[in-house]
Coordinates of C-alpha atoms in Angstrom, one line a residue:
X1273 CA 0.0 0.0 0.0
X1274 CA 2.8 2.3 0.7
X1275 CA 4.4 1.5 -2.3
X1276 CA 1.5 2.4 -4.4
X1277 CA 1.1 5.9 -2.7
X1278 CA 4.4 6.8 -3.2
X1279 CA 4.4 5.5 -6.6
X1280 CA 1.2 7.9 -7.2
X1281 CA 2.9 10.7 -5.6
X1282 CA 6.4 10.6 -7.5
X1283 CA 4.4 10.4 -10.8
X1284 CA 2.3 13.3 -9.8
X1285 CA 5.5 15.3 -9.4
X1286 CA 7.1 14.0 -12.3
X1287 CA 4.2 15.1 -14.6
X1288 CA 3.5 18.1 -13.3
X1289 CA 7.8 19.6 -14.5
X1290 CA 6.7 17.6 -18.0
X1291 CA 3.6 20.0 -18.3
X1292 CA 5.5 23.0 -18.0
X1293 CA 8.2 22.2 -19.9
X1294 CA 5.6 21.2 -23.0
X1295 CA 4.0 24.5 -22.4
X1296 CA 7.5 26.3 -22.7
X1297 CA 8.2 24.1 -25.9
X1298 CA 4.8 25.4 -27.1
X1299 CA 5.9 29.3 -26.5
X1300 CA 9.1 28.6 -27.9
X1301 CA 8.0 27.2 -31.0
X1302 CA 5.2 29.3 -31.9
X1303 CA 5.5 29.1 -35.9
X1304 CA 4.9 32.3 -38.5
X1305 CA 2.4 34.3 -37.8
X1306 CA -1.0 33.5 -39.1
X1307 CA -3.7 35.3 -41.0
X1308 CA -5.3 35.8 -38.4
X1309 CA -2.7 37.8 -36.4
X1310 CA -1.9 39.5 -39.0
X1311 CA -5.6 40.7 -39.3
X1312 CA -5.1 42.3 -35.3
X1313 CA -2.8 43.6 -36.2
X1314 CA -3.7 45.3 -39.0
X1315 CA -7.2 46.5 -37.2
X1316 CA -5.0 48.2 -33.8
X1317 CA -2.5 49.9 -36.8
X1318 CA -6.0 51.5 -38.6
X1319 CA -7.6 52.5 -35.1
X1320 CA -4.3 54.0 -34.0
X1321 CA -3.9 55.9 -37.2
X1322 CA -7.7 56.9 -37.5
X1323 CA -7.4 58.4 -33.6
X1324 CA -4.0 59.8 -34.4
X1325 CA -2.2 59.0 -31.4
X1326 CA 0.7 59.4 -29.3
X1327 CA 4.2 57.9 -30.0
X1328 CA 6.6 56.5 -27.9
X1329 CA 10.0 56.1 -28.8
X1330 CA 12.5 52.9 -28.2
X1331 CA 14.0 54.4 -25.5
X1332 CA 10.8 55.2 -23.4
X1333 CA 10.5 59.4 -24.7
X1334 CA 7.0 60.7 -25.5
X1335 CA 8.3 61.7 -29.4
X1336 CA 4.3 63.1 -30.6
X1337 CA 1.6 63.7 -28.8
X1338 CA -1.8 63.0 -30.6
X1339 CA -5.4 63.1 -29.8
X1340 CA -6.6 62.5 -26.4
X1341 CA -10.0 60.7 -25.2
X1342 CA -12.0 63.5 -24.6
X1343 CA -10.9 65.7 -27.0
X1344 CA -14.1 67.7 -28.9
X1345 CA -12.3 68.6 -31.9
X1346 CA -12.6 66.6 -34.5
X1347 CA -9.5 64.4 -35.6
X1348 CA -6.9 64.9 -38.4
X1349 CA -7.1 63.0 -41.4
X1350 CA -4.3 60.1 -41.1
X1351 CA -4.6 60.0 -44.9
X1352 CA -5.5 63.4 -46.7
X1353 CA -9.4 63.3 -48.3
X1354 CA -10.4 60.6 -45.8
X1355 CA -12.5 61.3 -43.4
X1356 CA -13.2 58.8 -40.8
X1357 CA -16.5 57.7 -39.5
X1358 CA -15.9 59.1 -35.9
X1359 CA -14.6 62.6 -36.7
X1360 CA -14.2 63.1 -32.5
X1361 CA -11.7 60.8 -29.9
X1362 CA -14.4 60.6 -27.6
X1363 CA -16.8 59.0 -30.0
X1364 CA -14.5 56.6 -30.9
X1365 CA -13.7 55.3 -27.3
X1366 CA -17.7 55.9 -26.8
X1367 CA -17.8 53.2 -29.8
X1368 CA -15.2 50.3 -28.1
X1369 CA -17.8 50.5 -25.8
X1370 CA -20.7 49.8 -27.5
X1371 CA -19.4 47.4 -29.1
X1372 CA -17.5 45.1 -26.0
X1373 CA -21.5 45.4 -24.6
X1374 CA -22.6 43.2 -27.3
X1375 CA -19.8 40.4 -26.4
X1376 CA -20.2 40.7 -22.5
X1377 CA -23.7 42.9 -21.8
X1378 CA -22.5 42.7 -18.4
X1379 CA -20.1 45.0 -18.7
X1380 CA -22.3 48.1 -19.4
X1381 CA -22.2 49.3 -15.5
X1382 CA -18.5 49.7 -15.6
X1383 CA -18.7 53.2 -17.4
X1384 CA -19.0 55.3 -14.6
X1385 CA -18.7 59.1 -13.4
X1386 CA -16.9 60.0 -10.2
X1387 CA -17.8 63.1 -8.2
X1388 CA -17.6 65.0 -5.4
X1389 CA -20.8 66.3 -3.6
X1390 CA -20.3 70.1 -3.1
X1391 CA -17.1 70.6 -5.0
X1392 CA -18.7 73.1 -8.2
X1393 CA -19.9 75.6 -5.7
X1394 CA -17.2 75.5 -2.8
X1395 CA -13.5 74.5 -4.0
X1396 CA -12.5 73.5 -0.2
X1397 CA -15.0 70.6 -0.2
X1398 CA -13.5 67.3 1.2
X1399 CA -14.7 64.1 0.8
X1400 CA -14.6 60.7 -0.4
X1401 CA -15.3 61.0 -4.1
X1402 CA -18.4 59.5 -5.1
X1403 CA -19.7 57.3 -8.2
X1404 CA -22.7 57.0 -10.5
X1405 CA -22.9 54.6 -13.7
X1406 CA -23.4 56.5 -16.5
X1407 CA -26.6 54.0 -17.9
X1408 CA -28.4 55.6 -14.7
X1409 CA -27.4 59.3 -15.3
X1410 CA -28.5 59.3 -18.7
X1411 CA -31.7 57.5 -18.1
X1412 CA -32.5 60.4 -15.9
X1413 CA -31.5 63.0 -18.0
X1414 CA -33.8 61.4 -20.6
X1415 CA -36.7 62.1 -18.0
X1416 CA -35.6 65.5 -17.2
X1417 CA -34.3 67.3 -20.6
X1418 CA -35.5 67.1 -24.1
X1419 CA -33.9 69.2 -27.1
X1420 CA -30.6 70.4 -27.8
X1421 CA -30.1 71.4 -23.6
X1422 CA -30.7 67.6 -23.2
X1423 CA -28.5 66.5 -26.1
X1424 CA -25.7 69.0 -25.0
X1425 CA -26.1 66.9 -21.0
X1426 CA -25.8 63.4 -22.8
X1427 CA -23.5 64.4 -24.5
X1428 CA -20.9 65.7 -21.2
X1429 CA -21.9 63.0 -19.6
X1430 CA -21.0 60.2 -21.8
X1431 CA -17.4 62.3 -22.5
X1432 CA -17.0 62.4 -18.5
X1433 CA -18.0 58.8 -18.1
X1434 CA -15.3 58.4 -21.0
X1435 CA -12.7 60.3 -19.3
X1436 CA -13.3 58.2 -15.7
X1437 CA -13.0 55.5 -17.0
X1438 CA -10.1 53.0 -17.6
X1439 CA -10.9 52.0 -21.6
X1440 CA -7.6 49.8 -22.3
X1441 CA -9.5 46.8 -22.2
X1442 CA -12.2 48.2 -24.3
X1443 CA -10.1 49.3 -27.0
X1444 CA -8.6 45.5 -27.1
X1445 CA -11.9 43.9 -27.3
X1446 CA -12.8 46.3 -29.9
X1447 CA -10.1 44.9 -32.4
X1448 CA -10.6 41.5 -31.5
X1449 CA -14.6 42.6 -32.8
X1450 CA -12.8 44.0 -36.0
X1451 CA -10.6 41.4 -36.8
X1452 CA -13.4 38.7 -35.9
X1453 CA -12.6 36.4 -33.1
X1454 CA -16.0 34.5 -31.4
X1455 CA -17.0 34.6 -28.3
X1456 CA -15.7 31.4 -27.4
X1457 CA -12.2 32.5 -28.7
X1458 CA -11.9 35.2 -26.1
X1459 CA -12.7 36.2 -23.4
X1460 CA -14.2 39.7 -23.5
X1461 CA -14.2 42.5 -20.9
X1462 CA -13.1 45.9 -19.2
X1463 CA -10.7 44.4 -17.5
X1464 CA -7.2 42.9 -19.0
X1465 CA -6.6 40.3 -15.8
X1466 CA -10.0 38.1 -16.9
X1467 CA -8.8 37.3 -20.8
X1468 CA -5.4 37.3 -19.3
X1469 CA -6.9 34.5 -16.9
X1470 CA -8.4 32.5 -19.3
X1471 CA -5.4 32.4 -21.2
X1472 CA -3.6 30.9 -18.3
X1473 CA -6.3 28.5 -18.1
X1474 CA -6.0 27.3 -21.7
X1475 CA -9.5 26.0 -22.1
X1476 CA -9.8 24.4 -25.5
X1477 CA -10.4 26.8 -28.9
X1478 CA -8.8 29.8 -26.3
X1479 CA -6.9 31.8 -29.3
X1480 CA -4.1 33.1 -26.4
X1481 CA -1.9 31.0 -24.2
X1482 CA 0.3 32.6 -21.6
X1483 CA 4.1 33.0 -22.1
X1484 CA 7.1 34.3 -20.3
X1485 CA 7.7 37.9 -22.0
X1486 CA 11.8 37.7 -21.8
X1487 CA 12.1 34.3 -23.3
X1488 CA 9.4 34.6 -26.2
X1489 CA 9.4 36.1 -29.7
X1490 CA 6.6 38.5 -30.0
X1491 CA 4.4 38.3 -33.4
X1492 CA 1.5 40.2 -35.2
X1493 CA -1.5 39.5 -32.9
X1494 CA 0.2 38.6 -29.3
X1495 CA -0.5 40.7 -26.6
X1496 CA 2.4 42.0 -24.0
X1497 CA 1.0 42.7 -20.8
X1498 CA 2.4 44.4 -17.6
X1499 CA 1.1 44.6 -13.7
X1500 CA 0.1 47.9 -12.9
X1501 CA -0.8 49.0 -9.3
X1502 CA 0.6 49.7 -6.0
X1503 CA 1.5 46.0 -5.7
X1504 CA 2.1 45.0 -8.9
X1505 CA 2.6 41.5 -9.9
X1506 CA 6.5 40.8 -10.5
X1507 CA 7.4 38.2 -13.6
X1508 CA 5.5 35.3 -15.2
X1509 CA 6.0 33.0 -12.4
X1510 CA 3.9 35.7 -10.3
X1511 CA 1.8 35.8 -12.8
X1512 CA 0.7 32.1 -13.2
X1513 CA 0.9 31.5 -9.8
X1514 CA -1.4 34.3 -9.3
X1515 CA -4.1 33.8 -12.2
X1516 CA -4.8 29.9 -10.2
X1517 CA -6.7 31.7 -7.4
X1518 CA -10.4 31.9 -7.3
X1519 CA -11.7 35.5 -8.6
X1520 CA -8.5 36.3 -9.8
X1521 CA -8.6 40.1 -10.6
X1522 CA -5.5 42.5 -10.2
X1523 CA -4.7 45.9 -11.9
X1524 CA -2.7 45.2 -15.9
X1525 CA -2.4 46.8 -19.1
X1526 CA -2.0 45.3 -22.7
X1527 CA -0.5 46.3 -25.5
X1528 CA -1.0 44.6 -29.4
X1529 CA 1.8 43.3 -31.5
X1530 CA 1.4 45.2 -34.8
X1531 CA 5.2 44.7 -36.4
X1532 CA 8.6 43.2 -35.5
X1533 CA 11.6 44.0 -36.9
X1534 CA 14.2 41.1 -36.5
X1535 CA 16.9 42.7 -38.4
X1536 CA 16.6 46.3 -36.0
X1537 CA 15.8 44.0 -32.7
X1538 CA 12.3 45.9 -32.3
X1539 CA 8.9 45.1 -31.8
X1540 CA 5.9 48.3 -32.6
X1541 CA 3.0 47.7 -30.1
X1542 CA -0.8 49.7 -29.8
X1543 CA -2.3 50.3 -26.4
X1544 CA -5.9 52.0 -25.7
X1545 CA -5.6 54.7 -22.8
X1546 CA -1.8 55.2 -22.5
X1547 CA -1.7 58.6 -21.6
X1548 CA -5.6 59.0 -22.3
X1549 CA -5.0 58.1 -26.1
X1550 CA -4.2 55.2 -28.4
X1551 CA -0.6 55.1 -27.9
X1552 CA 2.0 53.1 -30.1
X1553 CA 5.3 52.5 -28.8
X1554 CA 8.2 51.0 -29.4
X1555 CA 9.8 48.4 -27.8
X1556 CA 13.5 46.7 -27.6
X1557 CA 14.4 43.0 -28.1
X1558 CA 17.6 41.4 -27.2
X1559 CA 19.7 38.6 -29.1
X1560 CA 16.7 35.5 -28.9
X1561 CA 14.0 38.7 -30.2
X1562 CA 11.9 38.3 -27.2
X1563 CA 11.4 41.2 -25.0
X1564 CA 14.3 43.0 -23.7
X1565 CA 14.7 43.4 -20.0
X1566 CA 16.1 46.8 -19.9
X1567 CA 11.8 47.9 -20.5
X1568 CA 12.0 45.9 -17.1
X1569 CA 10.7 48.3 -14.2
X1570 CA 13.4 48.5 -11.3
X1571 CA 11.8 45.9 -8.3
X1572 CA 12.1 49.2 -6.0
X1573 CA 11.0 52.7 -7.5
X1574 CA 14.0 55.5 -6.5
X1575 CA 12.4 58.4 -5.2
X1576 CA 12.6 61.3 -7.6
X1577 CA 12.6 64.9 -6.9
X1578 CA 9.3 66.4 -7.8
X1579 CA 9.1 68.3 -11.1
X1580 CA 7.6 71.4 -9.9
X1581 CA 8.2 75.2 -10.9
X1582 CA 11.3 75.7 -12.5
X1583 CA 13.1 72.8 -11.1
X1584 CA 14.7 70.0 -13.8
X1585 CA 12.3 67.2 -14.7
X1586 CA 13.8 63.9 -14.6
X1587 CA 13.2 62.2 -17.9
X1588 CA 10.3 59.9 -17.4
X1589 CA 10.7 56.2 -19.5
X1590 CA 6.9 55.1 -20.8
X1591 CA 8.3 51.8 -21.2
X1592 CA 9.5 50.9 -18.0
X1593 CA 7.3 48.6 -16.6
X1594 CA 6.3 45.6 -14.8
X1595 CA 6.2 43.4 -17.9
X1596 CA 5.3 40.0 -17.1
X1597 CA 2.9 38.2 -19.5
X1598 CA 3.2 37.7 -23.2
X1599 CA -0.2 35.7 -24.5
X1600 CA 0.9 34.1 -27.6
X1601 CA -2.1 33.7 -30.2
X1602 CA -2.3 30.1 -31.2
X1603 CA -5.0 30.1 -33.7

């Protein structure tokens, strides 16, 4: 009897070493890119474009800054004659919403606007600052203003609720719409940690599995995904340790794989809400074209002088984060 329980035991261990290693194999091997990653791609490129965004350079600068989320004036033409269908930055983010409610319905209460009882007549209010969903403000605005003053409400409101918001996740479900992955492909929501989850879950027909960041080639399609937070995660082991507890949920961002160049050791990813616009940066690669860990965030944050007055500014690097999660599209 003992026998047997230590022969069910060892196995256990042995298999478990065999699992990961086949799921390292797996992000180590990945292939070419497919059609379909291409087609991402492709669809966070247009968007970016279309929005006219901010750019960050290799080295972590701000290089041009673009149109911002709640911006009334309408956009600049990426290509000269064509207008786009949103003319305004807010409408657009207003339409990644729309369009992640008809994936996951559930998701329409996270638009929300935060305020502060008593702060538009008396400046020296304090407070906690309060929240209303935006479904529930304009449903009574609808009962209390008709016409163009009950337009012009809607109209704030919905650019407020915009602005309150976090919309990264928004703006990646929306190009998984565009470039047509089902339901059942991905998982769609507000939040980057659930379709991070399922990836680490690898249920079967998921089009991401999870993969160490600084040991796998990036392509068209993947997502690379950093902790964000006062307590951010630290590394893919973090990470996958992490993503096995129940009602897993912790603060991320992702950016989308639009172009790698193996020959300048660089990788061009898109992001929703980086500095309150569609943002694409650049990133470095080292000598096996996976990530390179000098876009690593130091495990301790130095304490910088603050950048007040006239005082020098210490340069700020965009790309120094806590990268820790590369989901590799499969399909």
């Amino acid at each position: 009897m003992r026998r047997f329980a230590f022969s069910k035991i060892s196995s256990l261990f042995f298999i478990l070493p065999l699992t990961a290693l086949a799921n390292n194999d797996a992000c180590d091997s990945p292939g070419e890119p497919s059609a379909l990653g291409q087609s991402i791609a492709n669809a966070a490129l247009k968007e970016y474009r279309e929005f006219s965004g901010h750019r960050i350079d290799a080295e972590g600068r701000l290089v041009k800054f673009g149109s911002v989320e709640s911006e009334a004036e309408p956009l600049i033409e990426s290509t000269p004659g064509m207008t786009p269908p949103d003319r305004f930055a807010w409408r657009r983010v207003w339409e990644y919403w729309r369009t992640l409610e008809k994936h996951a319905s559930d998701q329409s209460g996270e638009l929300k606007i935060s305020y502060l009882p008593g702060l538009l007549d008396d400046r020296r209010s304090a407070g906690r600052p309060r929240e209303a969903e935006l479904r529930q403000l304009l449903s009574g605005l609808d009962a209390l203003a008709a016409g163009p003053m009950g337009a012009a409400a809607r109209e704030a409101a919905v650019r407020t609720a915009l602005n309150d918001t976090p919309w990264s996740a928004a703006f990646i479900s929306y190009v998984m719409h565009q470039s047509g992955m089902p339901d059942a492909a991905f998982r769609y929501s507000a939040t980057h940690a659930d379709y991070i989850k399922r990836a680490f879950d690898a249920p079967e027909g998921y089009a991401y599995r999870a993969c160490d960041p600084y040991r796998t080639r990036p392509r068209g399609g993947d997502l690379l995904c950093y902790a964000r937070g006062s307590q951010p995660l630290r590394g893919f082991d973090a990470w996958r340790k992490a993503a096995r507890a129940p009602g897993f949920i912790t603060p991320a961002h992702c950016d989308l794989v639009i172009h790698v160049d193996q020959a300048a050791r660089k990788a061009d990813v898109v992001g929703g809400n980086v500095l309150q616009s569609i943002t694409l940066r650049r990133l470095k690669l080292n000598d096996a074209l996976a990530l390179s860990r000098s876009h690593a965030a130091p495990a301790k944050a130095e304490k910088e002088p603050a950048c007040t007055g006239l005082s020098a500014c210490p340069r700020q690097n965009f790309n120094s984060q806590h990268w820790g999660v590369l989901l590799q599209l499969v399909r």
